[in-house]
Short mmCIF file of C-alpha atoms in Angstrom, two decimals:
data_model
loop_
_atom_site.label_atom_id
_atom_site.label_comp_id
_atom_site.label_asym_id
_atom_site.label_seq_id
_atom_site.Cartn_x
_atom_site.Cartn_y
_atom_site.Cartn_z
CA MET A 638 -77.07 49.58 -71.75
CA THR A 639 -78.21 46.77 -69.62
CA TYR A 640 -79.93 47.04 -66.28
CA ASP A 641 -76.93 45.74 -64.31
CA GLU A 642 -74.54 48.14 -66.02
CA ALA A 643 -76.91 50.99 -65.23
CA LYS A 644 -76.94 49.95 -61.57
CA MET A 645 -73.13 50.04 -61.41
CA LEU A 646 -73.11 53.49 -63.04
CA MET A 647 -75.74 54.69 -60.65
CA LEU A 648 -73.63 53.70 -57.58
CA SER A 649 -70.59 55.43 -59.06
CA TYR A 650 -72.76 58.54 -59.71
CA LEU A 651 -73.93 58.59 -56.14
CA GLU A 652 -70.37 58.34 -54.93
CA GLY A 653 -69.62 61.25 -57.20
CA ASP A 654 -66.87 59.85 -59.37
CA LEU A 655 -68.70 59.28 -62.66
CA ASN A 656 -67.36 61.10 -65.73
CA ASN A 657 -69.56 63.28 -67.99
CA GLU A 658 -69.90 60.75 -70.80
CA ASP A 659 -71.19 58.03 -68.47
CA THR A 660 -73.50 60.55 -66.72
CA ALA A 661 -75.06 61.33 -70.12
CA ARG A 662 -75.48 57.60 -70.85
CA LEU A 663 -77.07 57.06 -67.42
CA ASP A 664 -79.48 60.00 -67.95
CA ALA A 665 -80.52 58.52 -71.26
CA PHE A 666 -81.19 55.13 -69.65
CA ILE A 667 -83.19 56.72 -66.83
CA ASN A 668 -85.27 58.64 -69.27
CA ALA A 669 -85.90 55.48 -71.33
CA ASN A 670 -86.87 53.29 -68.38
CA PRO A 671 -89.45 54.78 -65.89
CA ALA A 672 -89.04 51.74 -63.56
CA PHE A 673 -85.37 52.39 -63.22
CA ARG A 674 -85.98 56.11 -62.69
CA GLN A 675 -88.08 55.22 -59.69
CA GLU A 676 -85.36 52.98 -58.30
CA PHE A 677 -82.77 55.65 -58.99
CA ASN A 678 -84.73 58.29 -57.12
CA SER A 679 -85.29 56.10 -54.06
CA THR A 680 -81.64 55.07 -53.92
CA LYS A 681 -80.61 58.73 -54.31
CA ASN A 682 -82.85 59.67 -51.38
CA LEU A 683 -81.45 56.88 -49.22
CA TRP A 684 -77.86 57.93 -50.01
CA ALA A 685 -78.70 61.52 -49.09
CA ASN A 686 -80.25 60.36 -45.82
CA LEU A 687 -77.24 58.21 -44.98
CA ASN A 688 -74.96 61.21 -45.29
CA GLN A 689 -77.14 63.11 -42.87
CA LEU A 690 -76.92 60.40 -40.16
CA GLU A 691 -74.88 61.50 -37.12
CA THR A 692 -72.03 59.33 -35.75
CA PRO A 693 -73.10 58.54 -32.13
CA GLU A 694 -70.63 59.56 -29.38
CA PRO A 695 -69.42 56.61 -27.16
CA SER A 696 -71.16 56.89 -23.83
CA ALA A 697 -69.32 57.41 -20.52
CA GLN A 698 -70.57 54.01 -19.48
CA SER A 699 -68.91 52.21 -22.34
CA LYS A 700 -65.48 53.51 -21.29
CA GLU A 701 -66.08 52.31 -17.77
CA ARG A 702 -67.15 48.91 -19.01
CA PHE A 703 -63.99 48.61 -21.09
CA HIS A 704 -61.71 49.34 -18.13
CA ALA A 705 -63.64 46.89 -15.99
CA MET A 706 -63.13 44.24 -18.64
CA LEU A 707 -59.37 45.00 -18.89
CA LYS A 708 -59.02 44.84 -15.12
CA GLY A 709 -60.81 41.50 -15.06
CA TYR A 710 -58.37 40.12 -17.65
CA LYS A 711 -55.38 41.39 -15.69
CA GLU A 712 -56.63 39.79 -12.51
CA GLY A 713 -57.21 36.56 -14.36
CA MET A 714 -53.65 36.64 -15.65
CA GLU A 715 -52.24 37.27 -12.20
CA ALA A 716 -54.19 34.35 -10.79
CA ASN A 717 -52.99 32.01 -13.56
CA PRO A 718 -49.70 33.45 -14.79
CA ILE A 719 -47.93 32.07 -17.84
CA PRO A 720 -45.40 29.51 -16.59
CA TRP A 721 -41.73 30.64 -16.51
CA TYR A 722 -40.66 28.03 -19.00
CA GLU A 723 -43.15 29.26 -21.52
CA GLN A 724 -41.88 32.78 -21.02
CA LEU A 725 -38.28 31.58 -21.36
CA PHE A 726 -39.24 29.60 -24.38
CA LYS A 727 -40.87 32.62 -25.88
CA GLN A 728 -37.80 34.73 -25.13
CA ILE A 729 -35.47 32.17 -26.63
CA ALA A 730 -37.77 31.90 -29.61
CA THR A 731 -37.63 35.66 -30.11
CA TRP A 732 -33.86 35.69 -29.67
CA TRP A 733 -33.43 32.61 -31.81
CA GLN A 734 -34.94 34.25 -34.77
CA GLY A 735 -32.06 36.72 -34.79
CA SER A 736 -28.86 36.33 -36.79
CA TYR A 737 -27.01 33.06 -37.42
CA VAL A 738 -23.82 33.99 -35.47
CA PRO A 739 -25.24 33.35 -31.97
CA GLN A 740 -26.80 30.15 -33.27
CA ALA A 741 -23.44 28.93 -34.53
CA ILE A 742 -21.69 29.90 -31.27
CA MET A 743 -24.36 28.15 -29.27
CA GLY A 744 -23.99 25.03 -31.40
CA ILE A 745 -20.24 24.86 -30.96
CA ALA A 746 -20.49 25.52 -27.23
CA LEU A 747 -22.99 22.67 -26.82
CA LEU A 748 -20.75 20.35 -28.82
CA LEU A 749 -17.75 21.19 -26.63
CA LEU A 750 -19.81 20.76 -23.48
CA GLY A 751 -20.95 17.36 -24.69
CA LEU A 752 -17.42 16.31 -25.48
CA GLN A 753 -16.25 17.44 -22.04
CA ILE A 754 -19.01 15.54 -20.26
CA GLY A 755 -18.34 12.47 -22.35
CA TYR A 756 -14.62 12.68 -21.67
CA ASN A 757 -15.17 13.07 -17.94
CA LEU A 758 -17.53 10.13 -17.80
CA GLN A 759 -15.09 8.02 -19.76
CA LYS A 760 -12.22 9.12 -17.56
CA GLY A 761 -14.06 8.17 -14.40
CA LYS A 762 -14.91 4.84 -15.92
CA SER A 763 -11.37 4.05 -17.01
CA GLU A 764 -9.99 5.12 -13.62
CA ASN A 765 -12.38 2.70 -11.99
CA GLU A 766 -11.29 0.05 -14.44
CA ILE A 767 -7.62 0.69 -13.70
CA ASN A 768 -8.25 0.54 -9.96
CA GLY A 769 -10.15 -2.68 -10.40
CA LEU A 770 -7.40 -4.17 -12.51
CA ALA A 771 -4.73 -3.08 -10.05
CA LYS A 772 -6.65 -4.80 -7.28
CA GLU A 773 -6.95 -7.94 -9.34
CA VAL A 774 -3.26 -7.90 -10.14
CA GLN A 775 -2.54 -7.47 -6.43
CA GLU A 776 -4.71 -10.44 -5.60
CA MET A 777 -3.13 -12.54 -8.31
CA LYS A 778 0.31 -11.64 -7.04
CA GLU A 779 -0.75 -12.66 -3.57
CA MET A 780 -2.03 -15.99 -4.83
CA MET A 781 1.13 -16.50 -6.83
CA MET A 782 3.21 -15.67 -3.79
CA LEU A 783 1.33 -18.20 -1.68
CA ALA A 784 1.63 -20.81 -4.40
CA LEU A 785 5.36 -20.20 -4.75
CA LEU A 786 5.85 -20.44 -0.99
CA GLU A 787 4.45 -23.96 -1.10
CA LYS A 788 7.18 -25.00 -3.51
CA GLN A 789 9.92 -27.37 -2.52
CA SER A 790 12.56 -25.32 -4.27
CA ALA A 791 14.21 -22.74 -2.04
CA SER A 792 14.86 -20.37 -4.92
CA GLN A 793 11.16 -20.37 -5.78
CA ARG A 794 10.31 -19.56 -2.18
CA LEU A 795 12.94 -16.85 -2.25
CA LYS A 796 11.21 -15.43 -5.29
CA ALA A 797 7.91 -15.46 -3.40
CA VAL A 798 9.39 -13.56 -0.46
CA ASN A 799 10.94 -11.00 -2.79
CA MET A 800 7.53 -10.49 -4.39
CA ALA A 801 6.39 -8.98 -1.11
CA TYR A 802 8.35 -5.83 -2.00
CA GLU A 803 6.00 -5.19 -4.90
CA MET A 804 2.88 -5.51 -2.84
CA ASP A 805 0.69 -3.25 -0.81
CA ASN A 806 2.61 -2.51 2.37
CA GLN A 807 -0.43 -2.19 4.55
CA ASN A 808 -1.73 -5.59 3.69
CA SER A 809 -1.79 -7.55 6.94
CA ARG A 810 -2.16 -10.85 5.08
CA ILE A 811 1.24 -10.33 3.49
CA ALA A 812 2.78 -9.66 6.88
CA GLU A 813 1.19 -12.84 8.23
CA VAL A 814 2.54 -14.90 5.34
CA LEU A 815 6.01 -13.45 5.82
CA PHE A 816 5.97 -14.19 9.56
CA GLN A 817 4.86 -17.76 8.84
CA THR A 818 7.79 -18.08 6.46
CA LEU A 819 10.18 -16.63 9.01
CA ALA A 820 8.97 -19.07 11.64
CA ASN A 821 8.65 -22.22 9.58
CA ASP A 822 10.72 -22.18 6.41
CA GLU A 823 13.49 -24.71 6.60
CA ASN A 824 15.90 -22.68 4.51
CA ILE A 825 18.01 -20.06 6.27
CA ASN A 826 18.29 -17.84 3.22
CA VAL A 827 14.54 -17.80 2.71
CA ARG A 828 14.09 -16.82 6.37
CA LEU A 829 16.77 -14.17 5.94
CA ALA A 830 14.89 -12.73 2.97
CA ALA A 831 11.70 -12.81 5.03
CA VAL A 832 13.36 -10.67 7.75
CA GLU A 833 14.32 -8.11 5.12
CA ALA A 834 10.85 -8.16 3.58
CA ILE A 835 9.20 -7.71 6.98
CA PHE A 836 11.53 -4.79 7.67
CA GLN A 837 10.01 -3.08 4.64
CA ILE A 838 6.58 -3.12 6.27
CA ALA A 839 7.86 -2.41 9.77
CA ASP A 840 6.19 0.99 9.97
CA GLN A 841 3.35 -0.73 11.79
CA ALA A 842 4.07 -1.04 15.50
CA GLN A 843 2.53 -4.50 15.67
CA VAL A 844 4.79 -5.78 12.93
CA ARG A 845 7.85 -4.35 14.67
CA GLN A 846 7.00 -5.98 17.96
CA ARG A 847 6.46 -9.33 16.33
CA LEU A 848 9.67 -9.12 14.35
CA ILE A 849 11.66 -8.30 17.49
CA LYS A 850 10.05 -11.16 19.39
CA SER A 851 10.95 -13.58 16.62
CA LEU A 852 14.60 -13.16 17.62
CA LEU A 853 13.96 -15.60 20.47
CA GLU A 854 12.57 -18.24 18.13
CA GLN A 855 15.35 -18.28 15.57
CA GLU A 856 18.18 -20.74 15.99
CA SER A 857 20.32 -19.76 13.02
CA PRO A 858 22.96 -17.16 13.91
CA ILE A 859 22.64 -15.69 10.41
CA VAL A 860 18.95 -14.97 10.89
CA GLN A 861 19.56 -13.80 14.48
CA SER A 862 22.15 -11.37 13.17
CA ALA A 863 19.72 -10.07 10.55
CA ILE A 864 17.00 -9.49 13.15
CA ILE A 865 19.44 -7.66 15.45
CA ASP A 866 20.45 -5.47 12.50
CA VAL A 867 16.83 -4.61 11.92
CA ILE A 868 16.37 -3.80 15.62
CA ILE A 869 19.31 -1.39 15.41
CA LEU A 870 17.82 0.24 12.31
CA LEU A 871 14.41 0.59 13.89
CA GLN A 872 15.94 1.94 17.14
CA GLU A 873 13.23 0.18 19.00
CA LYS A 874 13.80 0.85 22.71
CA GLN A 875 11.33 -1.80 23.70
CA ALA A 876 13.63 -4.38 22.13
CA ASN A 877 15.87 -4.11 25.21
CA SER A 878 14.02 -6.75 27.19
CA THR A 879 13.88 -9.09 24.21
CA ILE A 880 17.62 -8.85 23.68
CA GLN A 881 18.23 -9.40 27.38
CA SER A 882 16.22 -12.58 27.38
CA PHE A 883 17.94 -13.57 24.14
CA LEU A 884 21.32 -13.22 25.86
CA LYS A 885 20.17 -15.61 28.60
CA LYS A 886 19.81 -18.37 26.03
CA GLU A 887 22.51 -20.98 25.81
CA ASN A 888 24.32 -22.02 22.67
CA ILE A 889 24.44 -18.58 21.14
CA ASN A 890 27.17 -18.08 18.61
CA PRO A 891 29.89 -15.96 20.30
CA ALA A 892 29.91 -13.43 17.47
CA ILE A 893 26.16 -12.97 17.76
CA ARG A 894 26.37 -12.69 21.55
CA GLU A 895 28.90 -9.90 21.17
CA LYS A 896 26.73 -8.21 18.59
CA ALA A 897 23.64 -8.40 20.78
CA GLN A 898 25.58 -6.94 23.72
CA ASN A 899 26.78 -4.06 21.56
CA THR A 900 23.23 -3.49 20.40
CA LEU A 901 22.07 -3.09 23.99
CA LYS A 902 24.59 -0.27 24.35
CA GLN A 903 23.43 1.37 21.14
CA LEU A 904 19.75 1.44 21.96
CA MET B 814 53.42 -32.04 -17.48
CA LYS B 815 53.45 -30.00 -14.32
CA LYS B 816 49.72 -30.27 -14.20
CA ALA B 817 49.84 -34.03 -14.57
CA ILE B 818 52.23 -34.34 -11.67
CA ILE B 819 50.04 -32.13 -9.53
CA ASN B 820 47.06 -34.24 -10.45
CA ILE B 821 48.85 -37.41 -9.48
CA PHE B 822 49.76 -35.90 -6.15
CA PHE B 823 46.20 -34.86 -5.68
CA LEU B 824 44.90 -38.36 -6.43
CA LEU B 825 47.46 -39.89 -4.11
CA ALA B 826 46.41 -37.52 -1.40
CA ILE B 827 42.78 -38.52 -1.80
CA CYS B 828 43.68 -42.26 -1.73
CA LEU B 829 45.71 -41.79 1.37
CA GLN B 830 42.96 -39.89 3.02
CA VAL B 831 40.43 -42.59 2.19
CA SER B 832 42.63 -45.36 3.51
CA ALA B 833 43.45 -43.36 6.61
CA GLN B 834 39.80 -43.04 7.41
CA ASN B 835 39.24 -46.75 7.05
CA GLU B 836 35.80 -46.28 5.70
CA GLU B 837 33.36 -49.07 5.34
CA GLU B 838 31.44 -48.30 2.21
CA GLN B 839 28.00 -49.41 1.16
CA THR B 840 26.46 -48.77 -2.25
CA ILE B 841 22.84 -48.49 -3.19
CA THR B 842 21.84 -47.99 -6.84
CA VAL B 843 18.42 -46.53 -7.47
CA PRO B 844 16.93 -46.36 -10.98
CA LEU B 845 14.65 -43.40 -11.72
CA SER B 846 11.00 -44.08 -12.46
CA ASN B 847 11.12 -41.57 -15.28
CA PRO B 848 14.69 -41.65 -16.55
CA ASN B 849 14.39 -38.82 -19.06
CA ALA B 850 12.87 -36.23 -16.77
CA PRO B 851 14.82 -34.08 -14.29
CA SER B 852 15.05 -35.53 -10.83
CA LYS B 853 15.25 -34.22 -7.27
CA LEU B 854 17.36 -35.40 -4.40
CA LYS B 855 16.94 -34.56 -0.76
CA LEU B 856 19.38 -35.42 1.99
CA HIS B 857 19.27 -33.87 5.43
CA GLN B 858 21.64 -35.11 8.05
CA VAL B 859 23.21 -33.99 11.27
CA SER B 860 26.73 -35.26 10.92
CA GLY B 861 28.93 -36.12 7.99
CA SER B 862 29.84 -34.82 4.59
CA ILE B 863 27.91 -34.92 1.33
CA SER B 864 29.39 -35.06 -2.13
CA VAL B 865 27.19 -35.10 -5.22
CA THR B 866 28.46 -35.46 -8.77
CA GLY B 867 26.49 -35.44 -11.98
CA HIS B 868 27.03 -38.35 -14.34
CA ASN B 869 25.60 -39.51 -17.65
CA GLY B 870 23.64 -42.46 -16.31
CA ASN B 871 19.95 -42.61 -15.53
CA ASN B 872 20.28 -43.88 -12.02
CA VAL B 873 21.29 -42.54 -8.67
CA ILE B 874 24.18 -44.25 -6.97
CA VAL B 875 24.49 -43.66 -3.24
CA LYS B 876 27.69 -44.64 -1.51
CA ALA B 877 27.60 -44.25 2.22
CA SER B 878 30.37 -44.79 4.70
CA THR B 879 31.10 -44.13 8.31
CA GLU B 880 34.40 -43.39 9.85
CA GLN B 881 35.48 -46.49 11.65
CA ASN B 882 37.54 -46.60 14.66
CA ASN B 883 39.36 -49.90 14.49
CA ASP B 884 41.95 -49.22 17.12
CA SER B 885 40.18 -51.58 19.39
CA LYS B 886 43.34 -52.42 21.25
CA ILE B 887 43.71 -48.93 22.53
CA GLU B 888 40.24 -48.59 23.82
CA LYS B 889 40.15 -51.17 26.50
CA GLN B 890 37.78 -50.85 29.34
CA ASN B 891 38.13 -53.07 32.36
CA GLY B 892 39.96 -55.67 30.32
CA MET B 893 37.38 -55.75 27.57
CA PHE B 894 37.92 -54.76 23.94
CA ARG B 895 35.61 -52.36 22.24
CA ILE B 896 33.95 -54.03 19.30
CA PRO B 897 33.48 -51.48 16.52
CA ASN B 898 29.82 -50.52 16.34
CA ASN B 899 29.62 -49.39 12.77
CA ALA B 900 26.13 -50.56 11.94
CA TYR B 901 23.89 -47.83 10.70
CA ASN B 902 20.54 -47.54 9.18
CA LEU B 903 20.14 -46.01 5.74
CA SER B 904 17.09 -45.67 3.57
CA VAL B 905 16.70 -44.35 0.07
CA ILE B 906 13.19 -43.67 -1.14
CA GLU B 907 12.44 -42.98 -4.76
CA LYS B 908 9.03 -41.67 -5.75
CA GLU B 909 8.32 -40.11 -9.14
CA ASN B 910 11.94 -39.09 -9.62
CA GLU B 911 12.18 -37.64 -6.13
CA ILE B 912 14.82 -39.31 -4.05
CA ASN B 913 14.90 -38.93 -0.32
CA ILE B 914 17.87 -40.26 1.58
CA SER B 915 17.73 -40.58 5.32
CA SER B 916 19.59 -42.29 8.03
CA GLY B 917 18.06 -43.65 11.18
CA SER B 918 21.27 -43.02 13.07
CA PRO B 919 21.52 -39.28 13.49
CA ASN B 920 24.47 -39.45 15.84
CA LYS B 921 26.62 -41.37 13.44
CA ALA B 922 28.66 -39.36 11.01
CA ILE B 923 27.87 -40.72 7.59
CA ASN B 924 29.76 -39.54 4.57
CA TYR B 925 27.87 -39.75 1.31
CA LYS B 926 29.20 -39.90 -2.19
CA ILE B 927 26.32 -39.70 -4.57
CA MET B 928 26.19 -39.88 -8.35
CA VAL B 929 23.08 -38.34 -9.91
CA PRO B 930 21.91 -37.80 -13.50
CA THR B 931 23.09 -34.36 -14.61
CA GLN B 932 19.62 -32.81 -14.48
CA CYS B 933 18.93 -33.00 -10.81
CA SER B 934 17.81 -30.49 -8.21
CA LEU B 935 19.42 -30.92 -4.84
CA ASN B 936 18.47 -30.17 -1.28
CA LEU B 937 21.39 -30.95 1.01
CA HIS B 938 21.70 -30.18 4.71
CA THR B 939 24.37 -31.13 7.14
CA VAL B 940 25.44 -29.71 10.48
CA ASN B 941 28.64 -31.20 11.83
CA ASN B 942 31.77 -32.95 10.70
CA GLY B 943 31.46 -32.46 7.04
CA ASP B 944 31.48 -30.38 3.93
CA ILE B 945 29.05 -30.21 1.07
CA TYR B 946 30.53 -30.68 -2.34
CA VAL B 947 28.62 -30.66 -5.63
CA GLU B 948 29.92 -30.89 -9.16
CA ASN B 949 28.49 -31.01 -12.71
CA VAL B 950 24.86 -30.62 -11.81
CA GLU B 951 22.10 -28.80 -13.61
CA GLY B 952 19.17 -27.67 -11.49
CA GLU B 953 18.21 -25.74 -8.40
CA ILE B 954 20.59 -26.41 -5.59
CA GLU B 955 19.84 -25.70 -1.98
CA THR B 956 22.58 -26.38 0.51
CA ASN B 957 22.82 -25.71 4.22
CA ASN B 958 25.79 -26.39 6.37
CA VAL B 959 26.74 -25.21 9.84
CA ASN B 960 30.25 -26.29 10.69
CA GLY B 961 31.74 -26.90 7.30
CA LYS B 962 32.19 -25.44 3.88
CA ILE B 963 30.05 -25.54 0.79
CA GLU B 964 31.73 -26.02 -2.54
CA LEU B 965 29.72 -26.11 -5.73
CA LYS B 966 31.46 -26.42 -9.09
CA ASN B 967 30.36 -26.43 -12.68
CA ILE B 968 26.76 -25.63 -11.79
CA SER B 969 23.97 -24.72 -14.19
CA GLY B 970 20.85 -23.31 -12.65
CA ALA B 971 20.31 -21.57 -9.36
CA VAL B 972 21.84 -21.85 -5.90
CA VAL B 973 20.70 -21.01 -2.42
CA ALA B 974 23.56 -21.71 -0.03
CA SER B 975 24.13 -20.98 3.62
CA THR B 976 26.70 -21.98 6.16
CA ILE B 977 27.82 -20.62 9.51
CA ASN B 978 31.40 -21.66 10.08
CA GLY B 979 32.85 -22.24 6.67
CA LYS B 980 33.26 -20.76 3.26
CA VAL B 981 30.80 -20.82 0.40
CA GLU B 982 32.39 -21.30 -2.99
CA VAL B 983 30.30 -21.55 -6.13
CA VAL B 984 31.28 -21.64 -9.80
CA PHE B 985 28.51 -21.37 -12.33
CA THR B 986 28.76 -22.35 -15.97
CA LYS B 987 25.25 -21.19 -16.69
CA ILE B 988 22.54 -19.61 -14.62
CA ASN B 989 18.80 -19.72 -14.63
CA GLU B 990 18.00 -16.13 -15.53
CA GLU B 991 14.76 -15.59 -13.72
CA VAL B 992 15.40 -17.09 -10.35
CA PRO B 993 16.73 -15.18 -7.36
CA MET B 994 19.66 -16.66 -5.45
CA ALA B 995 21.13 -16.25 -1.98
CA PHE B 996 24.51 -16.92 -0.41
CA SER B 997 25.12 -16.42 3.26
CA SER B 998 27.76 -17.20 5.82
CA LEU B 999 28.82 -15.97 9.21
CA ASN B 1000 32.46 -16.94 9.60
CA GLY B 1001 33.83 -17.71 6.19
CA LYS B 1002 34.32 -16.16 2.82
CA ILE B 1003 31.69 -16.19 0.13
CA ASP B 1004 33.18 -16.64 -3.31
CA VAL B 1005 30.87 -16.95 -6.31
CA THR B 1006 31.86 -17.01 -9.97
CA PHE B 1007 29.21 -16.17 -12.54
CA PRO B 1008 29.17 -16.21 -16.34
CA ALA B 1009 30.17 -12.82 -17.79
CA ASN B 1010 26.71 -12.18 -19.22
CA LEU B 1011 25.07 -12.32 -15.79
CA LYS B 1012 22.10 -10.03 -15.32
CA ALA B 1013 21.24 -9.56 -11.69
CA THR B 1014 20.78 -7.11 -8.88
CA ALA B 1015 23.19 -7.90 -6.09
CA LYS B 1016 22.07 -7.08 -2.57
CA ILE B 1017 25.12 -7.31 -0.39
CA ARG B 1018 25.79 -6.90 3.27
CA ASN B 1019 29.06 -7.62 4.93
CA GLU B 1020 29.47 -6.49 8.48
CA ARG B 1021 33.17 -6.86 9.09
CA GLY B 1022 34.52 -8.02 5.78
CA GLU B 1023 35.15 -6.52 2.39
CA ILE B 1024 33.26 -6.87 -0.88
CA TYR B 1025 35.16 -7.51 -4.11
CA SER B 1026 33.93 -7.90 -7.65
CA ASP B 1027 35.25 -7.66 -11.19
CA PHE B 1028 31.77 -7.06 -12.52
CA GLU B 1029 30.93 -3.46 -13.22
CA MET B 1030 28.21 -2.69 -10.75
CA GLU B 1031 25.85 0.20 -10.97
CA LEU B 1032 25.55 0.99 -7.29
CA LYS B 1033 22.37 2.35 -5.92
CA LYS B 1034 22.72 5.03 -3.33
CA THR B 1035 20.48 4.31 -0.44
CA GLU B 1036 18.61 7.30 0.84
CA PRO B 1037 18.74 7.79 4.58
CA LEU B 1038 15.55 6.73 6.23
CA VAL B 1039 13.94 9.53 8.17
CA GLU B 1040 11.58 8.69 10.94
CA LYS B 1041 9.69 10.98 13.22
CA ASP B 1042 8.84 10.09 16.74
CA GLU B 1043 5.82 12.20 17.59
CA GLY B 1044 5.82 11.35 21.27
CA ASN B 1045 9.44 12.19 22.03
CA ASN B 1046 9.62 14.84 19.35
CA TYR B 1047 12.74 13.71 17.60
CA LYS B 1048 13.69 12.70 14.11
CA LYS B 1049 15.86 9.72 13.39
CA TYR B 1050 18.05 9.29 10.34
CA SER B 1051 19.31 5.84 9.54
CA ILE B 1052 21.02 4.30 6.55
CA ASP B 1053 20.33 0.86 5.26
CA LYS B 1054 23.60 -1.02 5.40
CA TRP B 1055 22.87 -3.04 2.31
CA VAL B 1056 24.80 -2.37 -0.87
CA TYR B 1057 22.68 -2.65 -3.97
CA GLY B 1058 24.46 -3.16 -7.28
CA LYS B 1059 23.00 -3.73 -10.72
CA ILE B 1060 25.06 -6.05 -12.87
CA ASN B 1061 24.54 -5.72 -16.64
CA GLY B 1062 21.40 -3.70 -16.15
CA GLY B 1063 19.99 -5.64 -13.25
CA GLY B 1064 17.79 -8.69 -12.88
CA PRO B 1065 16.60 -11.02 -10.14
CA GLU B 1066 17.87 -10.28 -6.66
CA PHE B 1067 21.01 -12.11 -5.58
CA LEU B 1068 21.55 -11.81 -1.87
CA PHE B 1069 25.01 -12.01 -0.31
CA LYS B 1070 25.33 -11.79 3.44
CA ASN B 1071 28.38 -12.29 5.56
CA MET B 1072 29.70 -11.19 8.92
CA ASN B 1073 33.32 -12.21 9.32
CA GLY B 1074 34.70 -12.86 5.89
CA ASN B 1075 35.04 -11.30 2.50
CA ILE B 1076 32.58 -11.54 -0.34
CA TYR B 1077 33.90 -12.13 -3.86
CA ILE B 1078 31.65 -11.84 -6.89
CA ARG B 1079 33.72 -12.99 -9.82
CA LYS B 1080 33.31 -12.81 -13.57
CA GLN B 1081 34.27 -15.86 -15.55
#
């Protein structure tokens, strides 16, 4: 038996869990080595003394100190609380580590939300684009109308006047162009078409007044008749004075004179 | 045979008429600067008739005449004879296939007989003492008359015609499909014959006359216009007196307006 082995056996003996055979071997070693016997005795004494040591009771002061420390920590926490996002993050983290079902639901919901946002953005964009295009088309139509009105050919000018039906009714430029045509176009049929086109936008009082006044400027009985028809349709009471001054004109076609007189009765 | 006899009578009648009028005729022939391209002719006058016929040549032939009054013996004044004053001024300007005919004597009734190349757009105005007559022309035709009729025959293209005291008669052989047209009169019938395959939207208004057509028209019902007058607190209902009819599905707008006379829209 070596010295180290004897030391191990000695510790087991002191603990009290050494079997009889090993106790006999240890006794033999102790008896053979007086130096080890001395060490064994001193260690045995120490062990015995350790068992006799009393566990000290915690003092009343230590308890107080602990509470003071805890209170200090609490106060520190209240002064510098954990930010809400960290708390939320922590909560989500705890929740997140749960089952896969909520994770899957969350994923799908986010995907749908994204799609919806994307669709809405796209929709807004395309609506803007459509509005922009419609405006451009309107402007192009206007330009085309003006270009056509410059043409020598009466049928092309007629086409231009008819284009006014497709345009924005509230556009004052269109009204102006139509009135110019009514006043200056050399062709009676083009002027006639202009009267009809102006009638379409006659919901503006200004336009009505101007159309009624134009009766005095027109020489052609066909156009005069068309304007009187429009006056009847509009039931514009203020047209009375215009028709009266129209009737004072000379060289009015008898049929138109009769018609104007009848109109006065109708208004 | 019957037809031939009628034709002869017709010719005789024309000859007689010409000789009766004792016209003094002048002819101006104008070559086109670009003979193969379509041309345009403009003639605005106050008095006299205009007749334009398409021919196969490349030039424009203008024949102008005034009605003479040679009965100088009758018109004596204080022992003097009236010397016929038949001089008139006439100018024909050709510029890049555009021909403009004008007379410096607006009070003189000048009757024109003009031959143009078939492809020619016309702009013809007259006011008194004459009719407008066009035949065998391809192009856009604009005619205005006041105290006379308008007669257009064998026309290809588009027409805008207006007269006050006279009828408007048009016969198309072919029409320009995209161009709107207009026919108006006050005291005369409007009679227009179109090819059977016409596609158009007719917009018709006839105050005291009737409207006839052998085209099947899909008539649009016009909704009464309702207007509110906020100030006087009343509502007004009015109906547009225009008749809208789609022919063969509809197309460019053809306007027909008359007051005292019927409107005929015929199918060839």
